[in-house]
Short mmCIF file of N, CA, C and O in Angstrom, two decimals:
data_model
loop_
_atom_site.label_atom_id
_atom_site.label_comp_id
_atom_site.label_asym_id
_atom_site.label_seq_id
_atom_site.Cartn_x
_atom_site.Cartn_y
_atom_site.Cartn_z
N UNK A 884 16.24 -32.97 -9.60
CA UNK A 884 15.86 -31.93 -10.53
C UNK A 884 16.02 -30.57 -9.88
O UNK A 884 15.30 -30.38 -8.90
N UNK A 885 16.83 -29.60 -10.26
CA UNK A 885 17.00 -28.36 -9.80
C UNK A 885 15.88 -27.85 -10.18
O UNK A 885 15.29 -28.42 -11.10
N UNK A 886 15.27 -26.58 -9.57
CA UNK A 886 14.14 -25.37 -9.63
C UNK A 886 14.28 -24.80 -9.32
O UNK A 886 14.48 -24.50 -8.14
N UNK A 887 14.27 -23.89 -10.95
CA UNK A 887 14.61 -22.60 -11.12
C UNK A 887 13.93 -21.77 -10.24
O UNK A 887 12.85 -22.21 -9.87
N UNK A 888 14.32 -20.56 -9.75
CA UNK A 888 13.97 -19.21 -9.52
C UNK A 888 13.15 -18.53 -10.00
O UNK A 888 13.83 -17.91 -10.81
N UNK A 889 11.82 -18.03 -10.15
CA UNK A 889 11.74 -16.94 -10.99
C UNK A 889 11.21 -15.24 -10.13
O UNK A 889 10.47 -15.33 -9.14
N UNK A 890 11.58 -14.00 -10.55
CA UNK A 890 10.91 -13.13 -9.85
C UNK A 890 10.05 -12.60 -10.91
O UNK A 890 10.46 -12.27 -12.02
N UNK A 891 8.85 -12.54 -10.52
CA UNK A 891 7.44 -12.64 -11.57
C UNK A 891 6.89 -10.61 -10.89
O UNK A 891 7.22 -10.00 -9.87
N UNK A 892 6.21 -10.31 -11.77
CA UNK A 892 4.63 -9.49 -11.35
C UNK A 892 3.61 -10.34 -10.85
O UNK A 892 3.35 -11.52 -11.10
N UNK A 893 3.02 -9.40 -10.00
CA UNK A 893 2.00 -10.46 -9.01
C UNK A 893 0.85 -10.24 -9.75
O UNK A 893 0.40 -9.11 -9.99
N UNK A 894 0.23 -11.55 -10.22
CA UNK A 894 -0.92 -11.13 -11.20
C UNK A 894 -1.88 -11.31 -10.02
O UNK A 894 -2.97 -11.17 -10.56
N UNK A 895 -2.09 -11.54 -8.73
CA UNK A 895 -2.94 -11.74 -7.85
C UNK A 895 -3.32 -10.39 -7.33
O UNK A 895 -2.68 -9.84 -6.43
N UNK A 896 -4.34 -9.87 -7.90
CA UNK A 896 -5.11 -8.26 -7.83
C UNK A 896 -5.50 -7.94 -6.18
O UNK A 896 -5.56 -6.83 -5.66
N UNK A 897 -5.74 -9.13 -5.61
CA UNK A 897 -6.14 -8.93 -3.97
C UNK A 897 -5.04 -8.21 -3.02
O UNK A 897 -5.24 -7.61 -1.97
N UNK A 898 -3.84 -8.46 -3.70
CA UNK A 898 -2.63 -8.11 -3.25
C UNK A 898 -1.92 -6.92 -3.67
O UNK A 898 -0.69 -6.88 -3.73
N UNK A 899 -2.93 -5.62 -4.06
CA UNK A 899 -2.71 -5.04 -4.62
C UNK A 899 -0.48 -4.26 -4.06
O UNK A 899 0.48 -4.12 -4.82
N UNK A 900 -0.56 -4.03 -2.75
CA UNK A 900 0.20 -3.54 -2.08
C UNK A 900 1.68 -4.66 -2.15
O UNK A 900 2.66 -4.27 -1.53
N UNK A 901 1.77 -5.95 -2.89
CA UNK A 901 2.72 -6.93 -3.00
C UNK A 901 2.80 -6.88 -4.22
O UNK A 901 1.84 -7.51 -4.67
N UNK A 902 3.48 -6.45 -5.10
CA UNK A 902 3.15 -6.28 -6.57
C UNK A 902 4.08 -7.11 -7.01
O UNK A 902 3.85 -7.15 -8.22
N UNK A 903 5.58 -8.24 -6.67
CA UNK A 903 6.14 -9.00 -7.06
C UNK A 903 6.27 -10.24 -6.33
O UNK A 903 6.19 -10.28 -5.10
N UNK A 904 6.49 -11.32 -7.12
CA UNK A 904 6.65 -12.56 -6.29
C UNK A 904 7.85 -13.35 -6.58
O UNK A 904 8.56 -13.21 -7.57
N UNK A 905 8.01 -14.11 -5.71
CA UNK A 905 9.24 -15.04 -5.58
C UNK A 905 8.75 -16.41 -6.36
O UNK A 905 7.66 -16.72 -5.89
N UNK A 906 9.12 -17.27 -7.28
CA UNK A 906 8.17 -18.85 -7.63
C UNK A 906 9.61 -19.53 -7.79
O UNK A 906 10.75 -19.12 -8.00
N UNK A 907 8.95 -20.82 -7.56
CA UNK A 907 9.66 -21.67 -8.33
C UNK A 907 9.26 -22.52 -9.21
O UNK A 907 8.10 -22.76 -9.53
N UNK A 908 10.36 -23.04 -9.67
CA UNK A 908 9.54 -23.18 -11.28
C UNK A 908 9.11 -24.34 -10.97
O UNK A 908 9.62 -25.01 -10.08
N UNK A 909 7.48 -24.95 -12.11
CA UNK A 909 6.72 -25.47 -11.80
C UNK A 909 5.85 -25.99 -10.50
O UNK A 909 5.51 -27.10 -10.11
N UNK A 910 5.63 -24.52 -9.98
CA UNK A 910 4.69 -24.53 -8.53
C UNK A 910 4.22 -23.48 -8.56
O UNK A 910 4.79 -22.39 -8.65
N UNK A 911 2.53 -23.86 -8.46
CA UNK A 911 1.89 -22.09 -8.27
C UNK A 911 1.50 -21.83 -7.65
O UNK A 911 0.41 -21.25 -7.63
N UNK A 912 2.43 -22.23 -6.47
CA UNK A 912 1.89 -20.93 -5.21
C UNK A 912 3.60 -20.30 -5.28
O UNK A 912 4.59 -20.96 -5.59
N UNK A 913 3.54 -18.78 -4.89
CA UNK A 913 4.57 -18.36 -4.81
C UNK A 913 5.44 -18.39 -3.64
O UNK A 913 4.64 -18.17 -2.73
N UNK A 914 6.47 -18.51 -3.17
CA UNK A 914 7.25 -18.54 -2.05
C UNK A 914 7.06 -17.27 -1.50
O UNK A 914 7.14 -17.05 -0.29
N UNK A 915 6.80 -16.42 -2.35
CA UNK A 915 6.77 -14.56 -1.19
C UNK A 915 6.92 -14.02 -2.01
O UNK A 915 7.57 -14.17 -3.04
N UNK A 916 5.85 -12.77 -1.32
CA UNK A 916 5.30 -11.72 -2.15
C UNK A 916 5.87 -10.50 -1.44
O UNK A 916 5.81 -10.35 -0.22
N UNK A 917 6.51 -9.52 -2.42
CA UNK A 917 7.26 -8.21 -1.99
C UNK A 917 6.44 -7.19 -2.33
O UNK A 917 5.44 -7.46 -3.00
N UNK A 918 6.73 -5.79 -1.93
CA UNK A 918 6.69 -4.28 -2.45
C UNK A 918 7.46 -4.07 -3.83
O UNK A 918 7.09 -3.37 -4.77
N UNK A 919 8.38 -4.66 -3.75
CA UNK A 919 9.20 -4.11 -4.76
C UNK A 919 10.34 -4.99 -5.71
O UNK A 919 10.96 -5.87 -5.11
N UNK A 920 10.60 -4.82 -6.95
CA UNK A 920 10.85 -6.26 -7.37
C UNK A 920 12.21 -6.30 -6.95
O UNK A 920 12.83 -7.32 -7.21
N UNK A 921 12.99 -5.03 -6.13
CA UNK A 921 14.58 -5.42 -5.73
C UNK A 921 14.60 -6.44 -4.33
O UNK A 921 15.50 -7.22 -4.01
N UNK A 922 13.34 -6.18 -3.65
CA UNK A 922 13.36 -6.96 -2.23
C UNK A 922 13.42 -8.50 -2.89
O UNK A 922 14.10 -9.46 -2.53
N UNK A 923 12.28 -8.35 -4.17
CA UNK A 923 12.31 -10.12 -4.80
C UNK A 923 13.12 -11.05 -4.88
O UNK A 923 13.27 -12.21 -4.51
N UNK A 924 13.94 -9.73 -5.86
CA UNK A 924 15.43 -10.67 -6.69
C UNK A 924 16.21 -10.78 -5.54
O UNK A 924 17.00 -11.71 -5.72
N UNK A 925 16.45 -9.94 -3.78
CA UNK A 925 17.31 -10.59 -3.04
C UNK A 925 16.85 -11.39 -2.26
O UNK A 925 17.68 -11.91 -1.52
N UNK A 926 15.55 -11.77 -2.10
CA UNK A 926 14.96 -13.05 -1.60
C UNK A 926 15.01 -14.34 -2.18
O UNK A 926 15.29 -15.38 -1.58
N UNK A 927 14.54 -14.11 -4.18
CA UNK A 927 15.29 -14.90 -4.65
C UNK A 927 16.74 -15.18 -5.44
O UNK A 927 16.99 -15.99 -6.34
N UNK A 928 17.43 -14.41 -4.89
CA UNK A 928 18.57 -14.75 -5.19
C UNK A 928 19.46 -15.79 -3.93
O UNK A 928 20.38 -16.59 -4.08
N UNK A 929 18.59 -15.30 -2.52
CA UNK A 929 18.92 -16.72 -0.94
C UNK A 929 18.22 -18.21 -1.60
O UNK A 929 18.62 -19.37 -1.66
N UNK A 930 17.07 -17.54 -2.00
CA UNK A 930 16.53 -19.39 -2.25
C UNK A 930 17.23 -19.75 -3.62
O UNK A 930 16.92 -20.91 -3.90
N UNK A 931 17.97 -19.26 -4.48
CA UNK A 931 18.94 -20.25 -6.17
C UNK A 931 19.87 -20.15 -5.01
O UNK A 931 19.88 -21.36 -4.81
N UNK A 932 20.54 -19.75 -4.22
CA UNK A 932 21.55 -19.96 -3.36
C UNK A 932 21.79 -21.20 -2.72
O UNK A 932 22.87 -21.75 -2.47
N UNK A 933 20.34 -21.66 -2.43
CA UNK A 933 19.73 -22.62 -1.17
C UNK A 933 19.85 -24.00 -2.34
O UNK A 933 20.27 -25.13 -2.09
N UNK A 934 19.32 -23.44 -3.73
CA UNK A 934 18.46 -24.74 -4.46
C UNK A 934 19.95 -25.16 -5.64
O UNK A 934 19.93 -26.05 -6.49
N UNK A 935 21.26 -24.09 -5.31
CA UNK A 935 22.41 -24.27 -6.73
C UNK A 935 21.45 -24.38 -7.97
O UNK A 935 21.49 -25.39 -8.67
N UNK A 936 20.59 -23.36 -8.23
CA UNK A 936 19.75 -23.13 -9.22
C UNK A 936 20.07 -21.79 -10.11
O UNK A 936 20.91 -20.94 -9.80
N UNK A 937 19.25 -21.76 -11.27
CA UNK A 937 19.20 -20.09 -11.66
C UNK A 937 17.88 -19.25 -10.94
O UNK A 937 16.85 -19.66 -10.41
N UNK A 938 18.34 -18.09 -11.17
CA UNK A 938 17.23 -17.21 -10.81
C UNK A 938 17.14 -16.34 -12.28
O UNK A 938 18.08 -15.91 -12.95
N UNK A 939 15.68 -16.23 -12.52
CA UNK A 939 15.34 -15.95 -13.64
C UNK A 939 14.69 -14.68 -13.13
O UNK A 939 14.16 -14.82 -12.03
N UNK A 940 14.59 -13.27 -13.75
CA UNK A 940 14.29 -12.35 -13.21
C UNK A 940 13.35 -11.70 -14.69
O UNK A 940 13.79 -11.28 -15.76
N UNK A 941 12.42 -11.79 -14.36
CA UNK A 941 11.06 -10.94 -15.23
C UNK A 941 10.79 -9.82 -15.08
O UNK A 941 10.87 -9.32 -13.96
N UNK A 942 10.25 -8.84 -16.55
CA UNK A 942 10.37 -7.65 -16.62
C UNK A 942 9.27 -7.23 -15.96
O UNK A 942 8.90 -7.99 -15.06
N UNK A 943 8.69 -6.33 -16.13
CA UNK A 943 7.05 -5.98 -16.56
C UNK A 943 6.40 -6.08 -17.72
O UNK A 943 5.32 -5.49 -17.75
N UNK A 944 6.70 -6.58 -18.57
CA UNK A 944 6.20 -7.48 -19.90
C UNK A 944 6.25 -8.57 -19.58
O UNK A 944 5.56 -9.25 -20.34
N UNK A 945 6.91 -9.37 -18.55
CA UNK A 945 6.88 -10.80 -18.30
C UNK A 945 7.66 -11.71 -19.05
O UNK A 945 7.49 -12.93 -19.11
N UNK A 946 8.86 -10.80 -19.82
CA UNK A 946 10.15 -11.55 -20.23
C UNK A 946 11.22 -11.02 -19.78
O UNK A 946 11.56 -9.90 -19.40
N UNK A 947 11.96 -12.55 -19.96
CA UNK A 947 13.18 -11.92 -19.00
C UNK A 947 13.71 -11.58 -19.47
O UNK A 947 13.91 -11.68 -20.68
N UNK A 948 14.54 -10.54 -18.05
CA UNK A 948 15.41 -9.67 -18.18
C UNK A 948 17.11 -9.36 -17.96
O UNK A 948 18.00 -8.58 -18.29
N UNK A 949 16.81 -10.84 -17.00
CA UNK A 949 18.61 -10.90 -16.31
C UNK A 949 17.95 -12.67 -15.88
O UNK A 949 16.87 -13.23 -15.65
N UNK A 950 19.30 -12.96 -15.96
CA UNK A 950 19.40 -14.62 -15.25
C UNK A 950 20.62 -14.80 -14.96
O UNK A 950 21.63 -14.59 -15.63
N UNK A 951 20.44 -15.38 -13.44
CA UNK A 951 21.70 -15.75 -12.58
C UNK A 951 21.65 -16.65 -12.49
O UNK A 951 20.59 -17.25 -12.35
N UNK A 952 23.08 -17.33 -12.55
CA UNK A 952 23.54 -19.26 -12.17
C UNK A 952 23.99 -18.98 -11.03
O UNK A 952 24.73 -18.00 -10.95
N UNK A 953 23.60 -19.94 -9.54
CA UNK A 953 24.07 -20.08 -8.71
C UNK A 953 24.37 -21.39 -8.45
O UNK A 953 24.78 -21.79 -7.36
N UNK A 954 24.14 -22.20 -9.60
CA UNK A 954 24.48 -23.71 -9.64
C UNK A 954 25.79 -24.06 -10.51
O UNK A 954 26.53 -23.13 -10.84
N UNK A 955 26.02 -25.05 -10.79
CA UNK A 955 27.13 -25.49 -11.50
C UNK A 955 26.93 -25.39 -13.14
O UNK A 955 26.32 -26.09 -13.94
N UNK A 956 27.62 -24.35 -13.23
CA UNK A 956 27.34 -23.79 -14.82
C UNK A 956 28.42 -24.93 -15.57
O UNK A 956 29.60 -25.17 -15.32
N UNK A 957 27.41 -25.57 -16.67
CA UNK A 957 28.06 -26.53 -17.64
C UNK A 957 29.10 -25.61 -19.04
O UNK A 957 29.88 -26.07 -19.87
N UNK A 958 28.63 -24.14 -18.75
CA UNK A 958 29.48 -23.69 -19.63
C UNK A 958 30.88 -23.19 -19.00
O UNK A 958 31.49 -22.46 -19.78
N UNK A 959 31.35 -23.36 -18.08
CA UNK A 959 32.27 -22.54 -16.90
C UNK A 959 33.16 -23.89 -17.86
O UNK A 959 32.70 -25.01 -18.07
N UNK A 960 34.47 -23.39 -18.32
CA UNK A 960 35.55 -23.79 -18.66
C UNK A 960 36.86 -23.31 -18.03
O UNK A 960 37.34 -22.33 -18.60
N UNK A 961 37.65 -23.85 -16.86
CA UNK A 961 38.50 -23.39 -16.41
C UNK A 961 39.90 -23.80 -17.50
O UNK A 961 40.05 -24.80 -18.20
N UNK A 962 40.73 -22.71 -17.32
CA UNK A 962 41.67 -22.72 -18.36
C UNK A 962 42.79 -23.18 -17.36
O UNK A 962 43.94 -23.36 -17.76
#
């Protein structure tokens, strides 16, 4: 089973100074917590690298905003 990517807002208030996180999908602890959500998406963009997964990238509303395939896209039709 591949698992997905996601780069989330850190709803964990203790952390005020880490305001984004790295997850994967269905696990709640996060892999790593950033400053900023560009450090996120290139942390998780190494681990969909690692997992041939997507990385799903969340707004600040908490819908997404961009999604990357780094796995074997079933829609990729070579001509």
């Amino acid at each position: 089973m591949k698992n997905n990517v996601h780069v989330v807002r850190n709803e964990d208030r203790s952390r005020r100074d880490k305001k984004w996180v790295v997850k994967l999908e269905g696990r709640q602890r996060p892999r790593g917590h950033y400053r900023t959500q560009q450090e996120a998406i290139e942390a998780g963009r190494e681990l969909s690298r690692e997992n041939s997964s997507e990385l799903l990238i969340h707004g600040l509303d908490g819908k997404i905003r961009d999604k990357l395939s780094y796995g074997n896209d079933p829609r990729n039709i070579k001509g």
